[in-house]
Short mmCIF file of N, CA and C in Angstrom, two decimals:
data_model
loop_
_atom_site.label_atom_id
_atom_site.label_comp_id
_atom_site.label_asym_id
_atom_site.label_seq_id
_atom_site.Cartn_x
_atom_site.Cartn_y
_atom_site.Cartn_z
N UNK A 1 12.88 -1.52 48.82
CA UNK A 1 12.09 -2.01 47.70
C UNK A 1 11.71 -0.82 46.82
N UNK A 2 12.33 -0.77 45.72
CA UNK A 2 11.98 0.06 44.84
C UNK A 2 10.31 -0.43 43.61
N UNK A 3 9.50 0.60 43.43
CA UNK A 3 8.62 0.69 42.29
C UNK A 3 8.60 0.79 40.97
N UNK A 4 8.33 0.30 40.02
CA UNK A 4 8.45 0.95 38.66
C UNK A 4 7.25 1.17 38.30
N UNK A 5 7.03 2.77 37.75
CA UNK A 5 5.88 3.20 37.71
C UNK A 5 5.53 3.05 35.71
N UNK A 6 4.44 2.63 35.63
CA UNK A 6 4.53 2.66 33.94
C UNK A 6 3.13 3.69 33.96
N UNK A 7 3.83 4.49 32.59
CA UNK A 7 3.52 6.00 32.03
C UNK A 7 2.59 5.50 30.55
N UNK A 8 1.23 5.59 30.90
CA UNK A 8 0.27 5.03 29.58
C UNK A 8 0.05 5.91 28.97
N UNK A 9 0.49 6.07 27.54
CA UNK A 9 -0.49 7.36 26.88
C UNK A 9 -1.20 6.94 26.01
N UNK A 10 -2.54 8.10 26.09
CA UNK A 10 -3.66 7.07 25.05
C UNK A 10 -3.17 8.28 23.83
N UNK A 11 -4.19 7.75 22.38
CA UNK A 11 -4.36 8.68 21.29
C UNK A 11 -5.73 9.02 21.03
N UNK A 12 -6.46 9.67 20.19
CA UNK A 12 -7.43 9.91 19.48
C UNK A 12 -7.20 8.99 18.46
N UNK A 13 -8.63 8.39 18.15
CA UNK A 13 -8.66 7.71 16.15
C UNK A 13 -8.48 8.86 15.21
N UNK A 14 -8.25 10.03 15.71
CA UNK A 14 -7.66 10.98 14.09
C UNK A 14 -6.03 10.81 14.55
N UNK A 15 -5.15 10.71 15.82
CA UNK A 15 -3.77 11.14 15.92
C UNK A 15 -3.97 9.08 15.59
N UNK A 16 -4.28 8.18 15.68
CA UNK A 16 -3.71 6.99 15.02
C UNK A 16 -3.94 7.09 13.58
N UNK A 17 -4.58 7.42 12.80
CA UNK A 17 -4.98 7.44 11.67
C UNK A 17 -3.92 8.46 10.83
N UNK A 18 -3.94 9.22 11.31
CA UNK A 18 -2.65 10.17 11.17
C UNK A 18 -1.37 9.34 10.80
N UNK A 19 -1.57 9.04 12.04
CA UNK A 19 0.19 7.80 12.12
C UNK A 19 0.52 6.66 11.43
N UNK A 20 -0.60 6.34 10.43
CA UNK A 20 -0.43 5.22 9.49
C UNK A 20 -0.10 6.25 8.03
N UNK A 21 -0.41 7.78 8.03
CA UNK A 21 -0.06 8.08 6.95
C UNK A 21 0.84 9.03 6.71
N UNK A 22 1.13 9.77 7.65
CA UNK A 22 2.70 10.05 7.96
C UNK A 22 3.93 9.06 8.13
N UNK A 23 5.48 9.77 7.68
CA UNK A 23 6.43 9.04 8.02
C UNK A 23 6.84 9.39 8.85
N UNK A 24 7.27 9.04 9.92
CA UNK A 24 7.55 9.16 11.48
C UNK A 24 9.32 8.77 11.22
N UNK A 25 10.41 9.55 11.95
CA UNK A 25 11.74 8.56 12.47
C UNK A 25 11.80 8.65 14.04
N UNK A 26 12.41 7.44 14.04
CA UNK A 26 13.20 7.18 15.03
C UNK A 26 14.39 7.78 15.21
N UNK A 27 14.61 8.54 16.31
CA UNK A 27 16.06 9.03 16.94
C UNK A 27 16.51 8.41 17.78
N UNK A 28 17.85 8.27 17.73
CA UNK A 28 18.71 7.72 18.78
C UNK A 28 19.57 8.61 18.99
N UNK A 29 19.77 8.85 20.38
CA UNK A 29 20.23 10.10 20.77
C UNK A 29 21.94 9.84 22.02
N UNK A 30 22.63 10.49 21.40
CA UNK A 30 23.82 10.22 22.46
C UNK A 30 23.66 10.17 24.21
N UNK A 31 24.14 9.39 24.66
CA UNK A 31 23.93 9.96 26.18
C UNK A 31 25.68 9.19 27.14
N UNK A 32 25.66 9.25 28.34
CA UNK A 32 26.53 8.79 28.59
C UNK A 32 26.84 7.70 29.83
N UNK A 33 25.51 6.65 29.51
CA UNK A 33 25.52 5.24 29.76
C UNK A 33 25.49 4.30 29.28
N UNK A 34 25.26 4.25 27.91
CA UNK A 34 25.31 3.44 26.76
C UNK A 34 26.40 3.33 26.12
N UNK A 35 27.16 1.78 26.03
CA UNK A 35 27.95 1.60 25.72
C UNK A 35 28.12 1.40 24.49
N UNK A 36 29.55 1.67 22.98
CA UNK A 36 29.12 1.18 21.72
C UNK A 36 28.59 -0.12 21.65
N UNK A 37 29.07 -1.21 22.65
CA UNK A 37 28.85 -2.65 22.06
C UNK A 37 27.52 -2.88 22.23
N UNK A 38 27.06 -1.97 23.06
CA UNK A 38 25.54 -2.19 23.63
C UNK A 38 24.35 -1.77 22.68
N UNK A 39 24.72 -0.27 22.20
CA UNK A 39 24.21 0.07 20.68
C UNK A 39 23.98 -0.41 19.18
N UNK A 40 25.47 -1.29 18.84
CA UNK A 40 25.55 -2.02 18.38
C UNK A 40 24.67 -3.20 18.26
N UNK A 41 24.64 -4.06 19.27
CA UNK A 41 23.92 -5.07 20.01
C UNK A 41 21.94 -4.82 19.67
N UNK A 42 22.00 -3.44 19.73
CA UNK A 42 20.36 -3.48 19.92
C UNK A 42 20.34 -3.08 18.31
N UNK A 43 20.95 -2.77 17.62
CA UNK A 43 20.80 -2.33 16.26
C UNK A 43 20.58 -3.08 15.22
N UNK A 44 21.61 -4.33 16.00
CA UNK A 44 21.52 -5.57 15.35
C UNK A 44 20.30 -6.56 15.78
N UNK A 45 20.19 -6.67 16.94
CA UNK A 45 19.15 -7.68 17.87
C UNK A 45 17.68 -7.08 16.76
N UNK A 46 17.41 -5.83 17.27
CA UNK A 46 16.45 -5.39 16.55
C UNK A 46 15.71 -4.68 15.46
N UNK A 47 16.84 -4.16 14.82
CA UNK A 47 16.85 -3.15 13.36
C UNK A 47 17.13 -4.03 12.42
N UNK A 48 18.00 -4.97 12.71
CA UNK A 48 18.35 -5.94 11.56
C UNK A 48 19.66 -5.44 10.81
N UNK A 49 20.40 -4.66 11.56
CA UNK A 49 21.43 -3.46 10.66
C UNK A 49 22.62 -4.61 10.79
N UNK A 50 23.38 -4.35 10.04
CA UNK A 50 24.78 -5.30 9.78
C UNK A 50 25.60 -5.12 11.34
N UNK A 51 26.89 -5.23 11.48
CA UNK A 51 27.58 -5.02 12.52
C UNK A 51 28.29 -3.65 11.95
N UNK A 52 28.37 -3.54 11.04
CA UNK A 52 29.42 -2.23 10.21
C UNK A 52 28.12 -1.49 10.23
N UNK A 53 27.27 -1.29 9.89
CA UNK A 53 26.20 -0.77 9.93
C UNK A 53 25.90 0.04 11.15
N UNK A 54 25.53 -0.77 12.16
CA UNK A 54 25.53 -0.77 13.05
C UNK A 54 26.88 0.41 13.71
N UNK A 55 27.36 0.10 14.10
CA UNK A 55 28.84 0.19 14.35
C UNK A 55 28.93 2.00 13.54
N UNK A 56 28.64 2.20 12.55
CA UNK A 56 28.47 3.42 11.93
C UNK A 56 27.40 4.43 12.67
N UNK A 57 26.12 3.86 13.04
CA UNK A 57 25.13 4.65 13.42
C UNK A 57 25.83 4.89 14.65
N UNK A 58 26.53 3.86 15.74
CA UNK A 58 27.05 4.33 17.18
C UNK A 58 27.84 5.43 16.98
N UNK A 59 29.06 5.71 15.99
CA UNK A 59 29.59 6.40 15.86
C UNK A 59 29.43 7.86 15.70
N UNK A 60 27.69 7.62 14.68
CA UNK A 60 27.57 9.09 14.77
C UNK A 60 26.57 9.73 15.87
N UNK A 61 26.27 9.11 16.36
CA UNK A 61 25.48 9.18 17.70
C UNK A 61 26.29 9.58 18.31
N UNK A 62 27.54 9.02 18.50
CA UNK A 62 28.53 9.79 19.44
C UNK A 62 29.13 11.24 19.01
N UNK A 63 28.85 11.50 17.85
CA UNK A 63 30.12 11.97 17.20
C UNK A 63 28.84 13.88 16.91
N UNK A 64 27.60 13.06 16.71
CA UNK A 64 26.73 14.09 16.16
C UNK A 64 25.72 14.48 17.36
N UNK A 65 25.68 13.60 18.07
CA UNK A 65 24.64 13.98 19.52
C UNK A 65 23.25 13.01 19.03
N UNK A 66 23.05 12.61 17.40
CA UNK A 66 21.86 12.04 17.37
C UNK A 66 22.05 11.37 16.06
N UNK A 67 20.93 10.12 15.67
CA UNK A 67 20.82 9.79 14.28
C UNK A 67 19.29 8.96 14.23
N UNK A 68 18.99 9.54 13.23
CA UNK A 68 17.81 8.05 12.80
C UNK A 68 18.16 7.28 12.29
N UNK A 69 17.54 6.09 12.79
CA UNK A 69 17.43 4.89 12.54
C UNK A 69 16.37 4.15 12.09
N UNK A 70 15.33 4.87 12.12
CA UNK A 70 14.16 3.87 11.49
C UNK A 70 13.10 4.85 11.01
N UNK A 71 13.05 4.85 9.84
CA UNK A 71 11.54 5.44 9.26
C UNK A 71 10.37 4.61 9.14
N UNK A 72 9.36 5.37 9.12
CA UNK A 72 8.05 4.39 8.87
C UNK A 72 6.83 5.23 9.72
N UNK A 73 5.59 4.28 9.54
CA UNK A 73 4.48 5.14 9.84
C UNK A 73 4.64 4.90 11.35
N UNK A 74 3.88 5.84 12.49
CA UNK A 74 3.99 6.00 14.05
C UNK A 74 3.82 4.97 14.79
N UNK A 75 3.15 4.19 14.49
CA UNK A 75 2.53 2.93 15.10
C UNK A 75 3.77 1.82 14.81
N UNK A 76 4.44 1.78 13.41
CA UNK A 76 5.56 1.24 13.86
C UNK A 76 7.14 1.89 14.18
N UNK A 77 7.00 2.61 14.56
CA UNK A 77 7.99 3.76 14.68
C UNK A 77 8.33 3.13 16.57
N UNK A 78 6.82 3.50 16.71
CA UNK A 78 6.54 3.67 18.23
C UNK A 78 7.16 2.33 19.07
N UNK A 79 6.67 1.36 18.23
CA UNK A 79 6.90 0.17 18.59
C UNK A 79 8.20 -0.41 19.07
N UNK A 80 9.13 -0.09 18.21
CA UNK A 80 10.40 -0.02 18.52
C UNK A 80 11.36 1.29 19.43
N UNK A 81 10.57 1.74 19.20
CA UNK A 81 10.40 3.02 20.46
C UNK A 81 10.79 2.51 21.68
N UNK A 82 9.82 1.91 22.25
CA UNK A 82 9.99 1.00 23.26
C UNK A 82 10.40 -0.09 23.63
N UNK A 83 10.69 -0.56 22.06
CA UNK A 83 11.62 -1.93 22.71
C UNK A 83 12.81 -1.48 23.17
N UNK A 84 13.68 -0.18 22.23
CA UNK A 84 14.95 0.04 22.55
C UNK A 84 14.95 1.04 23.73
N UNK A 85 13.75 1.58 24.42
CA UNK A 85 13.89 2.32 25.53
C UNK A 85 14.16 1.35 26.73
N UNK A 86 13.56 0.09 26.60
CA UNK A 86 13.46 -1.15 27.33
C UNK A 86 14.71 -1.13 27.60
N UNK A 87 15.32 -1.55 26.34
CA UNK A 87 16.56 -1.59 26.60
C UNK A 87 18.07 -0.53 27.18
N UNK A 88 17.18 0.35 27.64
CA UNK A 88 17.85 1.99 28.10
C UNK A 88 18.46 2.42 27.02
N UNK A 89 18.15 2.23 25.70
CA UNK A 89 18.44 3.44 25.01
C UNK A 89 17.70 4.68 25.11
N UNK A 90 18.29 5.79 24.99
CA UNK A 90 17.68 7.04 24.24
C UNK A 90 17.18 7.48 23.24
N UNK A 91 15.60 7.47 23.23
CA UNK A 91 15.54 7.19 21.55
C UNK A 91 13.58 8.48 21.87
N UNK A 92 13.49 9.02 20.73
CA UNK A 92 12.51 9.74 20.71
C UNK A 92 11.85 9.64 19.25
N UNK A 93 10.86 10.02 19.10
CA UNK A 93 9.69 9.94 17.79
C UNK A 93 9.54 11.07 17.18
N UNK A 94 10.25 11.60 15.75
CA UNK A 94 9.79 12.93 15.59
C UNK A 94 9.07 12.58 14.39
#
């Protein structure tokens, strides 16, 4: 029987306040368990990106080691952060 341990991090009201007025991206980062159709799949499921679209960002993910995919302030940056980590992508907040 395996555990899954979940990792909470809190903020300060100056680092959220911050994060509504900064632009934050999303990275998606190459790795080598993620499949294109699977990338694809979450780009579309949840970015709203075309299939060619889509299909372009996998490519350079593969091709470049990384790409953003989503700008916006931290709080929604973050959000999708975790949906696509959910989904075992590789994805970080810079």
């Amino acid at each position: 029987m395996s555990t899954t341990e979940t990792q909470e991090q809190t903020f300060t009201l100056d680092e959220l306040l911050a994060g509504f007025k900064e632009l934050h991206r999303l990275i998606l980062w190459n790795d080598d368990f993620n499949t294109f159709d699977h990338v694809i799949h979450c780009m579309v499921k949840y970015l709203d990106y075309t299939d060619s679209q889509a299909e372009r960002i996998a490519w350079k993910v593969h091709n470049e080691g990384k790409c953003a995919i989503l700008e916006g302030s931290f709080t929604e940056v973050e959000v999708y952060r975790k949906i696509l980590q959910q989904e075992g992508l590789t994805v970080s907040v810079e």
